[in-house]
PDB file of N, CA and C in Angstrom:
ATOM      1  N   MET L   7       0.341  -1.205  -0.001  1.00 47.00           N
ATOM      2  CA  MET L   7      -0.015  -0.259   0.119  1.00 47.00           C
ATOM      3  C   MET L   7       0.917   1.351  -0.064  1.00 47.00           C
ATOM      4  N   LEU L   8       2.494   1.446   0.391  1.00 54.00           N
ATOM      5  CA  LEU L   8       2.967   2.306   0.784  1.00 54.00           C
ATOM      6  C   LEU L   8       2.973   2.632  -0.946  1.00 54.00           C
ATOM      7  N   ILE L   9       3.663   1.608  -1.628  1.00 56.00           N
ATOM      8  CA  ILE L   9       4.101   2.240  -3.379  1.00 56.00           C
ATOM      9  C   ILE L   9       2.895   3.084  -3.329  1.00 56.00           C
ATOM     10  N   PHE L  10       1.348   2.905  -3.741  1.00 56.00           N
ATOM     11  CA  PHE L  10       0.157   3.500  -4.070  1.00 56.00           C
ATOM     12  C   PHE L  10       0.231   4.938  -3.294  1.00 56.00           C
ATOM     13  N   GLU L  11       0.282   4.948  -1.988  1.00 62.00           N
ATOM     14  CA  GLU L  11       0.494   6.411  -1.512  1.00 62.00           C
ATOM     15  C   GLU L  11       1.413   6.843  -1.494  1.00 62.00           C
ATOM     16  N   ALA L  12       2.425   6.739  -2.009  1.00 66.00           N
ATOM     17  CA  ALA L  12       3.950   7.534  -2.770  1.00 66.00           C
ATOM     18  C   ALA L  12       3.223   8.123  -3.975  1.00 66.00           C
ATOM     19  N   ILE L  13       2.906   7.296  -4.536  1.00 63.00           N
ATOM     20  CA  ILE L  13       2.086   7.683  -6.533  1.00 63.00           C
ATOM     21  C   ILE L  13       1.728   8.295  -6.561  1.00 63.00           C
ATOM     22  N   PHE L  14      -0.002   8.585  -5.463  1.00 61.00           N
ATOM     23  CA  PHE L  14      -0.847   9.644  -5.046  1.00 61.00           C
ATOM     24  C   PHE L  14       0.168  10.849  -4.857  1.00 61.00           C
ATOM     25  N   ALA L  15       1.047  10.792  -3.301  1.00 68.00           N
ATOM     26  CA  ALA L  15       1.230  12.323  -3.476  1.00 68.00           C
ATOM     27  C   ALA L  15       1.936  12.513  -4.270  1.00 68.00           C
ATOM     28  N   LEU L  16       3.350  11.666  -5.358  1.00 68.00           N
ATOM     29  CA  LEU L  16       3.851  12.668  -6.983  1.00 68.00           C
ATOM     30  C   LEU L  16       2.854  12.810  -7.758  1.00 68.00           C
ATOM     31  N   LEU L  17       1.722  12.421  -7.644  1.00 66.00           N
ATOM     32  CA  LEU L  17       0.831  13.163  -8.799  1.00 66.00           C
ATOM     33  C   LEU L  17       0.261  13.919  -7.992  1.00 66.00           C
ATOM     34  N   ARG L  18       0.261  14.762  -6.698  1.00 65.00           N
ATOM     35  CA  ARG L  18      -0.702  14.955  -6.288  1.00 65.00           C
ATOM     36  C   ARG L  18       0.442  16.527  -6.866  1.00 65.00           C
ATOM     37  N   ARG L  19       1.241  16.291  -6.074  1.00 71.00           N
ATOM     38  CA  ARG L  19       2.805  17.218  -6.361  1.00 71.00           C
ATOM     39  C   ARG L  19       2.405  17.547  -8.109  1.00 71.00           C
ATOM     40  N   SER L  20       2.400  16.734  -8.990  1.00 73.00           N
ATOM     41  CA  SER L  20       2.831  17.037 -10.071  1.00 73.00           C
ATOM     42  C   SER L  20       1.996  18.262 -10.488  1.00 73.00           C
ATOM     43  N   LEU L  21       0.469  17.438 -10.056  1.00 67.00           N
ATOM     44  CA  LEU L  21      -0.710  18.556 -10.475  1.00 67.00           C
ATOM     45  C   LEU L  21      -0.957  20.003  -9.845  1.00 67.00           C
ATOM     46  N   GLY L  22      -0.095  20.231  -8.525  1.00 67.00           N
ATOM     47  CA  GLY L  22      -0.023  21.375  -8.872  1.00 67.00           C
ATOM     48  C   GLY L  22      -1.158  21.331  -7.513  1.00 67.00           C
ATOM     49  N   SER L  23      -2.153  20.510  -6.878  1.00 62.00           N
ATOM     50  CA  SER L  23      -2.924  20.324  -5.891  1.00 62.00           C
ATOM     51  C   SER L  23      -3.134  19.547  -5.322  1.00 62.00           C
ATOM     52  N   ASP L  24      -3.422  19.155  -3.524  1.00 61.00           N
ATOM     53  CA  ASP L  24      -3.581  18.059  -3.409  1.00 61.00           C
ATOM     54  C   ASP L  24      -5.563  17.985  -3.691  1.00 61.00           C
ATOM     55  N   ASP L  25      -6.017  18.481  -4.751  1.00 62.00           N
ATOM     56  CA  ASP L  25      -7.109  18.741  -3.821  1.00 62.00           C
ATOM     57  C   ASP L  25      -8.143  17.986  -5.477  1.00 62.00           C
ATOM     58  N   VAL L  26      -6.956  18.184  -6.425  1.00 57.00           N
ATOM     59  CA  VAL L  26      -6.993  17.180  -7.763  1.00 57.00           C
ATOM     60  C   VAL L  26      -7.644  16.176  -7.747  1.00 57.00           C
ATOM     61  N   LEU L  27      -7.427  15.243  -6.951  1.00 56.00           N
ATOM     62  CA  LEU L  27      -7.344  13.236  -6.615  1.00 56.00           C
ATOM     63  C   LEU L  27      -7.948  14.088  -5.042  1.00 56.00           C
ATOM     64  N   GLN L  28      -8.746  12.317  -5.408  1.00 56.00           N
ATOM     65  CA  GLN L  28      -9.702  11.956  -3.682  1.00 56.00           C
ATOM     66  C   GLN L  28      -9.418  11.013  -3.801  1.00 56.00           C
ATOM     67  N   GLY L  29      -9.342  10.682  -2.154  1.00 57.00           N
ATOM     68  CA  GLY L  29      -9.151   9.313  -1.733  1.00 57.00           C
ATOM     69  C   GLY L  29      -7.827   9.090  -1.293  1.00 57.00           C
ATOM     70  N   SER L  30      -7.382   7.645  -0.672  1.00 56.00           N
ATOM     71  CA  SER L  30      -6.046   7.520  -0.002  1.00 56.00           C
ATOM     72  C   SER L  30      -6.221   5.963  -0.950  1.00 56.00           C
ATOM     73  N   ASN L  31      -6.315   5.456  -0.912  1.00 58.00           N
ATOM     74  CA  ASN L  31      -6.484   4.110  -2.403  1.00 58.00           C
ATOM     75  C   ASN L  31      -7.299   3.560  -2.949  1.00 58.00           C
ATOM     76  N   THR L  32      -7.852   4.844  -3.273  1.00 64.00           N
ATOM     77  CA  THR L  32      -8.207   5.168  -4.617  1.00 64.00           C
ATOM     78  C   THR L  32      -8.154   6.055  -5.388  1.00 64.00           C
ATOM     79  N   LEU L  33      -7.655   5.495  -6.790  1.00 64.00           N
ATOM     80  CA  LEU L  33      -7.595   7.210  -7.596  1.00 64.00           C
ATOM     81  C   LEU L  33      -8.313   7.114  -8.212  1.00 64.00           C
ATOM     82  N   GLN L  34      -9.210   8.411  -7.963  1.00 67.00           N
ATOM     83  CA  GLN L  34      -9.737   9.425  -8.628  1.00 67.00           C
ATOM     84  C   GLN L  34     -10.013  10.552  -8.653  1.00 67.00           C
ATOM     85  N   LEU L  35     -10.257  11.605  -9.973  1.00 69.00           N
ATOM     86  CA  LEU L  35      -9.769  12.673  -9.835  1.00 69.00           C
ATOM     87  C   LEU L  35     -11.311  13.081  -9.480  1.00 69.00           C
ATOM     88  N   ASN L  36     -10.680  14.493  -9.309  1.00 72.00           N
ATOM     89  CA  ASN L  36     -11.763  15.219  -8.196  1.00 72.00           C
ATOM     90  C   ASN L  36     -13.050  16.114  -9.593  1.00 72.00           C
ATOM     91  N   PRO L  37     -14.540  15.325 -10.122  1.00 74.00           N
ATOM     92  CA  PRO L  37     -15.173  16.393 -10.799  1.00 74.00           C
ATOM     93  C   PRO L  37     -15.222  17.330 -10.661  1.00 74.00           C
ATOM     94  N   ASP L  38     -14.828  18.648  -9.393  1.00 76.00           N
ATOM     95  CA  ASP L  38     -15.515  19.411  -9.392  1.00 76.00           C
ATOM     96  C   ASP L  38     -13.822  20.617 -10.212  1.00 76.00           C
ATOM     97  N   LEU L  39     -12.978  19.669 -10.079  1.00 75.00           N
ATOM     98  CA  LEU L  39     -11.527  20.346 -10.596  1.00 75.00           C
ATOM     99  C   LEU L  39     -10.919  19.740 -11.618  1.00 75.00           C
ATOM    100  N   LEU L  40     -11.558  19.101 -12.560  1.00 75.00           N
ATOM    101  CA  LEU L  40     -10.669  18.108 -13.627  1.00 75.00           C
ATOM    102  C   LEU L  40     -11.665  17.831 -14.370  1.00 75.00           C
ATOM    103  N   ALA L  41     -12.439  17.999 -15.794  1.00 80.00           N
ATOM    104  CA  ALA L  41     -13.223  16.703 -16.426  1.00 80.00           C
ATOM    105  C   ALA L  41     -12.639  16.408 -16.750  1.00 80.00           C
ATOM    106  N   SER L  42     -13.268  14.797 -17.291  1.00 86.00           N
ATOM    107  CA  SER L  42     -13.081  14.264 -17.781  1.00 86.00           C
ATOM    108  C   SER L  42     -14.139  13.758 -19.051  1.00 86.00           C
ATOM    109  N   ASP L  43     -13.412  13.125 -20.415  1.00 91.00           N
ATOM    110  CA  ASP L  43     -14.245  12.213 -21.194  1.00 91.00           C
ATOM    111  C   ASP L  43     -15.246  11.353 -20.923  1.00 91.00           C
ATOM    112  N   VAL L  44     -14.412  10.627 -20.137  1.00 92.00           N
ATOM    113  CA  VAL L  44     -15.407   9.394 -19.913  1.00 92.00           C
ATOM    114  C   VAL L  44     -16.036   9.779 -18.815  1.00 92.00           C
ATOM    115  N   ALA L  45     -16.149  10.548 -17.611  1.00 91.00           N
ATOM    116  CA  ALA L  45     -17.675  11.020 -17.104  1.00 91.00           C
ATOM    117  C   ALA L  45     -18.579  11.742 -18.356  1.00 91.00           C
ATOM    118  N   GLU L  46     -18.026  12.595 -18.921  1.00 94.00           N
ATOM    119  CA  GLU L  46     -19.323  13.000 -19.501  1.00 94.00           C
ATOM    120  C   GLU L  46     -19.556  12.309 -20.336  1.00 94.00           C
ATOM    121  N   PHE L  47     -19.230  11.291 -20.981  1.00 96.00           N
ATOM    122  CA  PHE L  47     -19.132   9.952 -22.072  1.00 96.00           C
ATOM    123  C   PHE L  47     -20.589   9.298 -20.697  1.00 96.00           C
ATOM    124  N   GLU L  48     -19.880   9.132 -19.180  1.00 95.00           N
ATOM    125  CA  GLU L  48     -20.540   7.651 -18.958  1.00 95.00           C
ATOM    126  C   GLU L  48     -22.323   8.372 -18.631  1.00 95.00           C
ATOM    127  N   GLU L  49     -22.411   9.946 -18.048  1.00 95.00           N
ATOM    128  CA  GLU L  49     -23.551  10.941 -17.826  1.00 95.00           C
ATOM    129  C   GLU L  49     -24.376  10.420 -19.054  1.00 95.00           C
ATOM    130  N   ALA L  50     -23.414  10.809 -20.195  1.00 97.00           N
ATOM    131  CA  ALA L  50     -24.900  11.067 -21.459  1.00 97.00           C
ATOM    132  C   ALA L  50     -25.391   9.856 -21.395  1.00 97.00           C
ATOM    133  N   VAL L  51     -24.734   8.536 -21.142  1.00 97.00           N
ATOM    134  CA  VAL L  51     -25.333   7.548 -21.511  1.00 97.00           C
ATOM    135  C   VAL L  51     -26.526   7.783 -20.379  1.00 97.00           C
ATOM    136  N   GLU L  52     -26.369   7.484 -19.102  1.00 97.00           N
ATOM    137  CA  GLU L  52     -26.568   7.051 -17.905  1.00 97.00           C
ATOM    138  C   GLU L  52     -28.373   8.202 -18.261  1.00 97.00           C
ATOM    139  N   GLN L  53     -27.669   9.131 -18.903  1.00 97.00           N
ATOM    140  CA  GLN L  53     -29.198  10.665 -19.512  1.00 97.00           C
ATOM    141  C   GLN L  53     -29.800  10.363 -19.994  1.00 97.00           C
ATOM    142  N   GLY L  54     -29.452   8.831 -21.406  1.00 97.00           N
ATOM    143  CA  GLY L  54     -30.313   8.932 -22.060  1.00 97.00           C
ATOM    144  C   GLY L  54     -29.772   9.640 -23.801  1.00 97.00           C
ATOM    145  N   ALA L  55     -29.052  10.384 -23.314  1.00 98.00           N
ATOM    146  CA  ALA L  55     -28.511  11.876 -24.787  1.00 98.00           C
ATOM    147  C   ALA L  55     -27.445  10.984 -25.399  1.00 98.00           C
ATOM    148  N   HIS L  56     -28.207  10.455 -26.265  1.00 98.00           N
ATOM    149  CA  HIS L  56     -27.426   9.378 -27.334  1.00 98.00           C
ATOM    150  C   HIS L  56     -26.836  10.838 -28.453  1.00 98.00           C
ATOM    151  N   GLU L  57     -26.613  11.556 -28.512  1.00 97.00           N
ATOM    152  CA  GLU L  57     -26.394  12.752 -29.166  1.00 97.00           C
ATOM    153  C   GLU L  57     -25.016  12.987 -28.494  1.00 97.00           C
ATOM    154  N   ARG L  58     -25.135  13.574 -27.968  1.00 97.00           N
ATOM    155  CA  ARG L  58     -24.198  13.858 -26.382  1.00 97.00           C
ATOM    156  C   ARG L  58     -23.305  13.087 -26.454  1.00 97.00           C
ATOM    157  N   ALA L  59     -23.649  11.652 -26.344  1.00 98.00           N
ATOM    158  CA  ALA L  59     -22.690  10.180 -25.699  1.00 98.00           C
ATOM    159  C   ALA L  59     -22.092   9.794 -27.000  1.00 98.00           C
ATOM    160  N   VAL L  60     -22.577   9.769 -28.680  1.00 97.00           N
ATOM    161  CA  VAL L  60     -21.290   9.873 -29.502  1.00 97.00           C
ATOM    162  C   VAL L  60     -20.981  11.262 -29.669  1.00 97.00           C
ATOM    163  N   ARG L  61     -20.858  12.340 -29.634  1.00 97.00           N
ATOM    164  CA  ARG L  61     -20.808  13.395 -30.138  1.00 97.00           C
ATOM    165  C   ARG L  61     -19.636  13.876 -28.404  1.00 97.00           C
ATOM    166  N   VAL L  62     -19.260  12.998 -27.426  1.00 96.00           N
ATOM    167  CA  VAL L  62     -18.141  13.060 -26.624  1.00 96.00           C
ATOM    168  C   VAL L  62     -17.771  11.542 -26.918  1.00 96.00           C
ATOM    169  N   TYR L  63     -17.758  10.279 -27.828  1.00 97.00           N
ATOM    170  CA  TYR L  63     -17.403   8.985 -26.979  1.00 97.00           C
ATOM    171  C   TYR L  63     -16.084   9.777 -27.727  1.00 97.00           C
ATOM    172  N   ARG L  64     -14.450   8.730 -27.391  1.00 94.00           N
ATOM    173  CA  ARG L  64     -12.831   9.535 -28.065  1.00 94.00           C
ATOM    174  C   ARG L  64     -12.957   7.989 -28.403  1.00 94.00           C
ATOM    175  N   GLY L  65     -13.111   6.861 -28.118  1.00 94.00           N
ATOM    176  CA  GLY L  65     -13.061   5.810 -28.901  1.00 94.00           C
ATOM    177  C   GLY L  65     -12.359   4.930 -27.131  1.00 94.00           C
ATOM    178  N   VAL L  66     -11.807   4.027 -27.979  1.00 95.00           N
ATOM    179  CA  VAL L  66     -11.374   2.891 -27.080  1.00 95.00           C
ATOM    180  C   VAL L  66     -10.543   3.403 -25.560  1.00 95.00           C
ATOM    181  N   PHE L  67     -11.592   2.778 -24.624  1.00 93.00           N
ATOM    182  CA  PHE L  67     -10.925   3.282 -22.706  1.00 93.00           C
ATOM    183  C   PHE L  67      -9.908   3.036 -23.206  1.00 93.00           C
ATOM    184  N   LEU L  68      -8.921   3.724 -22.238  1.00 91.00           N
ATOM    185  CA  LEU L  68      -7.211   3.599 -22.222  1.00 91.00           C
ATOM    186  C   LEU L  68      -6.489   2.668 -22.921  1.00 91.00           C
ATOM    187  N   ASP L  69      -6.641   3.203 -24.560  1.00 93.00           N
ATOM    188  CA  ASP L  69      -6.545   2.727 -25.094  1.00 93.00           C
ATOM    189  C   ASP L  69      -4.995   3.128 -25.600  1.00 93.00           C
ATOM    190  N   GLY L  70      -4.517   1.530 -25.890  1.00 91.00           N
ATOM    191  CA  GLY L  70      -2.692   1.486 -25.322  1.00 91.00           C
ATOM    192  C   GLY L  70      -1.816   1.360 -24.117  1.00 91.00           C
ATOM    193  N   PHE L  71      -2.903   2.028 -23.291  1.00 88.00           N
ATOM    194  CA  PHE L  71      -2.291   1.834 -21.891  1.00 88.00           C
ATOM    195  C   PHE L  71      -2.399   0.844 -20.848  1.00 88.00           C
ATOM    196  N   ARG L  72      -0.830   0.140 -20.487  1.00 85.00           N
ATOM    197  CA  ARG L  72      -0.774  -0.965 -19.666  1.00 85.00           C
ATOM    198  C   ARG L  72      -0.258  -0.718 -18.501  1.00 85.00           C
ATOM    199  N   LEU L  73      -0.998  -1.840 -17.671  1.00 82.00           N
ATOM    200  CA  LEU L  73       0.198  -1.725 -16.218  1.00 82.00           C
ATOM    201  C   LEU L  73       0.510  -3.658 -16.530  1.00 82.00           C
ATOM    202  N   GLU L  74       1.917  -3.652 -16.912  1.00 84.00           N
ATOM    203  CA  GLU L  74       2.279  -4.989 -16.732  1.00 84.00           C
ATOM    204  C   GLU L  74       2.543  -5.489 -14.804  1.00 84.00           C
ATOM    205  N   GLY L  75       2.398  -6.760 -14.694  1.00 85.00           N
ATOM    206  CA  GLY L  75       2.290  -7.030 -13.664  1.00 85.00           C
ATOM    207  C   GLY L  75       0.678  -6.917 -12.734  1.00 85.00           C
ATOM    208  N   ALA L  76      -0.111  -6.871 -13.363  1.00 84.00           N
ATOM    209  CA  ALA L  76      -1.277  -6.093 -12.500  1.00 84.00           C
ATOM    210  C   ALA L  76      -2.446  -6.088 -13.266  1.00 84.00           C
ATOM    211  N   PRO L  77      -2.892  -7.720 -13.119  1.00 87.00           N
ATOM    212  CA  PRO L  77      -3.937  -8.829 -13.491  1.00 87.00           C
ATOM    213  C   PRO L  77      -4.705  -8.328 -13.777  1.00 87.00           C
ATOM    214  N   GLU L  78      -5.199  -8.140 -12.028  1.00 89.00           N
ATOM    215  CA  GLU L  78      -6.377  -7.014 -11.648  1.00 89.00           C
ATOM    216  C   GLU L  78      -6.862  -6.099 -12.394  1.00 89.00           C
ATOM    217  N   PHE L  79      -5.913  -5.066 -12.702  1.00 86.00           N
ATOM    218  CA  PHE L  79      -6.310  -3.780 -13.226  1.00 86.00           C
ATOM    219  C   PHE L  79      -6.666  -4.119 -14.844  1.00 86.00           C
ATOM    220  N   GLU L  80      -5.569  -4.850 -15.894  1.00 90.00           N
ATOM    221  CA  GLU L  80      -6.376  -5.599 -16.780  1.00 90.00           C
ATOM    222  C   GLU L  80      -7.314  -6.024 -17.220  1.00 90.00           C
ATOM    223  N   GLN L  81      -7.791  -6.843 -16.384  1.00 92.00           N
ATOM    224  CA  GLN L  81      -9.349  -7.139 -16.571  1.00 92.00           C
ATOM    225  C   GLN L  81     -10.035  -6.061 -16.410  1.00 92.00           C
ATOM    226  N   TRP L  82      -9.994  -5.726 -15.072  1.00 90.00           N
ATOM    227  CA  TRP L  82     -11.277  -4.832 -14.656  1.00 90.00           C
ATOM    228  C   TRP L  82     -11.199  -3.239 -16.111  1.00 90.00           C
ATOM    229  N   ALA L  83      -9.834  -2.861 -16.939  1.00 92.00           N
ATOM    230  CA  ALA L  83      -9.741  -2.003 -17.789  1.00 92.00           C
ATOM    231  C   ALA L  83     -10.099  -2.658 -19.140  1.00 92.00           C
ATOM    232  N   GLU L  84     -10.104  -3.743 -19.534  1.00 94.00           N
ATOM    233  CA  GLU L  84     -10.844  -4.794 -20.429  1.00 94.00           C
ATOM    234  C   GLU L  84     -12.313  -4.436 -20.450  1.00 94.00           C
ATOM    235  N   GLY L  85     -12.655  -5.057 -18.877  1.00 95.00           N
ATOM    236  CA  GLY L  85     -14.617  -5.142 -18.907  1.00 95.00           C
ATOM    237  C   GLY L  85     -14.953  -3.751 -19.413  1.00 95.00           C
ATOM    238  N   GLU L  86     -13.699  -2.456 -18.579  1.00 95.00           N
ATOM    239  CA  GLU L  86     -14.545  -1.074 -18.758  1.00 95.00           C
ATOM    240  C   GLU L  86     -14.027  -0.733 -19.983  1.00 95.00           C
ATOM    241  N   ARG L  87     -13.439  -1.138 -21.765  1.00 96.00           N
ATOM    242  CA  ARG L  87     -13.380  -0.796 -22.750  1.00 96.00           C
ATOM    243  C   ARG L  87     -14.911  -1.363 -23.630  1.00 96.00           C
ATOM    244  N   LEU L  88     -14.662  -3.105 -22.833  1.00 97.00           N
ATOM    245  CA  LEU L  88     -16.363  -4.063 -23.967  1.00 97.00           C
ATOM    246  C   LEU L  88     -17.571  -3.026 -23.090  1.00 97.00           C
ATOM    247  N   ARG L  89     -17.439  -2.134 -21.935  1.00 97.00           N
ATOM    248  CA  ARG L  89     -18.725  -1.616 -21.419  1.00 97.00           C
ATOM    249  C   ARG L  89     -19.101  -0.128 -21.829  1.00 97.00           C
ATOM    250  N   HIS L  90     -18.413   0.250 -22.361  1.00 97.00           N
ATOM    251  CA  HIS L  90     -17.959   1.499 -23.164  1.00 97.00           C
ATOM    252  C   HIS L  90     -18.340   1.450 -24.707  1.00 97.00           C
ATOM    253  N   ALA L  91     -17.652   0.426 -25.281  1.00 97.00           N
ATOM    254  CA  ALA L  91     -17.609   0.090 -26.712  1.00 97.00           C
ATOM    255  C   ALA L  91     -19.013  -0.611 -26.955  1.00 97.00           C
ATOM    256  N   ARG L  92     -19.984  -1.139 -26.218  1.00 97.00           N
ATOM    257  CA  ARG L  92     -21.653  -1.938 -25.992  1.00 97.00           C
ATOM    258  C   ARG L  92     -22.158  -0.203 -25.597  1.00 97.00           C
ATOM    259  N   GLU L  93     -21.674   1.190 -24.768  1.00 98.00           N
ATOM    260  CA  GLU L  93     -22.715   1.378 -24.494  1.00 98.00           C
ATOM    261  C   GLU L  93     -22.670   2.349 -25.786  1.00 98.00           C
ATOM    262  N   TYR L  94     -21.540   2.685 -26.252  1.00 98.00           N
ATOM    263  CA  TYR L  94     -21.282   3.644 -27.696  1.00 98.00           C
ATOM    264  C   TYR L  94     -22.315   3.123 -28.572  1.00 98.00           C
ATOM    265  N   ALA L  95     -22.457   1.679 -28.926  1.00 98.00           N
ATOM    266  CA  ALA L  95     -22.726   0.963 -30.335  1.00 98.00           C
ATOM    267  C   ALA L  95     -24.663   1.514 -29.548  1.00 98.00           C
ATOM    268  N   GLY L  96     -24.695   0.637 -28.374  1.00 98.00           N
ATOM    269  CA  GLY L  96     -26.335   1.670 -28.040  1.00 98.00           C
ATOM    270  C   GLY L  96     -26.462   2.799 -28.877  1.00 98.00           C
ATOM    271  N   ALA L  97     -25.708   3.767 -28.299  1.00 97.00           N
ATOM    272  CA  ALA L  97     -26.344   5.279 -28.286  1.00 97.00           C
ATOM    273  C   ALA L  97     -26.351   5.178 -30.122  1.00 97.00           C
ATOM    274  N   LEU L  98     -25.383   4.761 -30.858  1.00 97.00           N
ATOM    275  CA  LEU L  98     -25.479   4.867 -32.298  1.00 97.00           C
ATOM    276  C   LEU L  98     -26.471   4.028 -33.074  1.00 97.00           C
ATOM    277  N   GLU L  99     -26.908   2.967 -32.157  1.00 97.00           N
ATOM    278  CA  GLU L  99     -28.355   2.333 -32.800  1.00 97.00           C
ATOM    279  C   GLU L  99     -29.095   2.620 -32.338  1.00 97.00           C
ATOM    280  N   ALA L 100     -29.817   3.753 -30.874  1.00 97.00           N
ATOM    281  CA  ALA L 100     -30.667   4.407 -30.199  1.00 97.00           C
ATOM    282  C   ALA L 100     -30.967   5.437 -31.403  1.00 97.00           C
ATOM    283  N   LEU L 101     -30.184   6.081 -32.354  1.00 97.00           N
ATOM    284  CA  LEU L 101     -30.014   7.378 -32.901  1.00 97.00           C
ATOM    285  C   LEU L 101     -30.167   6.962 -34.055  1.00 97.00           C
ATOM    286  N   ALA L 102     -29.902   5.848 -34.838  1.00 96.00           N
ATOM    287  CA  ALA L 102     -30.233   5.246 -36.310  1.00 96.00           C
ATOM    288  C   ALA L 102     -32.118   4.919 -36.253  1.00 96.00           C
ATOM    289  N   ALA L 103     -32.295   4.191 -34.866  1.00 96.00           N
ATOM    290  CA  ALA L 103     -33.539   3.583 -34.803  1.00 96.00           C
ATOM    291  C   ALA L 103     -34.806   5.275 -35.050  1.00 96.00           C
ATOM    292  N   ALA L 104     -34.077   6.094 -34.620  1.00 95.00           N
ATOM    293  CA  ALA L 104     -34.606   6.874 -34.427  1.00 95.00           C
ATOM    294  C   ALA L 104     -34.632   8.155 -35.790  1.00 95.00           C
ATOM    295  N   ALA L 105     -33.776   7.556 -36.322  1.00 95.00           N
ATOM    296  CA  ALA L 105     -33.685   8.531 -37.851  1.00 95.00           C
ATOM    297  C   ALA L 105     -34.789   8.211 -38.585  1.00 95.00           C
ATOM    298  N   ALA L 106     -34.819   6.226 -38.855  1.00 95.00           N
ATOM    299  CA  ALA L 106     -36.019   6.164 -39.377  1.00 95.00           C
ATOM    300  C   ALA L 106     -36.720   5.975 -39.197  1.00 95.00           C
ATOM    301  N   ALA L 107     -37.121   6.051 -37.850  1.00 95.00           N
ATOM    302  CA  ALA L 107     -37.879   6.424 -38.008  1.00 95.00           C
ATOM    303  C   ALA L 107     -39.217   7.875 -38.342  1.00 95.00           C
ATOM    304  N   ARG L 108     -37.892   8.630 -38.074  1.00 93.00           N
ATOM    305  CA  ARG L 108     -38.851  10.215 -39.080  1.00 93.00           C
ATOM    306  C   ARG L 108     -38.217   9.673 -40.609  1.00 93.00           C
ATOM    307  N   GLN L 109     -37.967   8.207 -40.636  1.00 94.00           N
ATOM    308  CA  GLN L 109     -37.421   8.532 -42.359  1.00 94.00           C
ATOM    309  C   GLN L 109     -36.305   8.961 -42.587  1.00 94.00           C
ATOM    310  N   ASP L 110     -35.918  10.161 -42.113  1.00 88.00           N
ATOM    311  CA  ASP L 110     -34.284  10.295 -42.305  1.00 88.00           C
ATOM    312  C   ASP L 110     -33.276   9.629 -42.233  1.00 88.00           C
ATOM    313  N   HIS L 111     -33.275   9.429 -43.892  1.00 85.00           N
ATOM    314  CA  HIS L 111     -32.429   8.100 -44.153  1.00 85.00           C
ATOM    315  C   HIS L 111     -31.416   8.477 -44.327  1.00 85.00           C
ATOM    316  N   ALA L 112     -30.767   9.925 -44.104  1.00 81.00           N
ATOM    317  CA  ALA L 112     -29.079  10.882 -44.370  1.00 81.00           C
ATOM    318  C   ALA L 112     -28.733  10.260 -43.156  1.00 81.00           C
TER     319      ALA L 112
END
């Protein structure tokens, strides 16, 4: 656990504020101080705001980011990648269905 505390302290110093990260055992950005495309996407999906969800989606979650020797993290990240991809596809399908219902085929 000491390594995580050291990493969090380093991140806080690098970001210039103790308030940017919340918690001591879980890494969480403070949404009041730092915006996140992932949080905005998840909020849009939760609200059924399909157009906004599609607009803010930035691609594969943590694409190319890996933590060697951390299988729990890799399993979690892969689950998030799959979930976000399904939610993005669902938003696209909802928009397509709404356009088809309006006979807006363009």
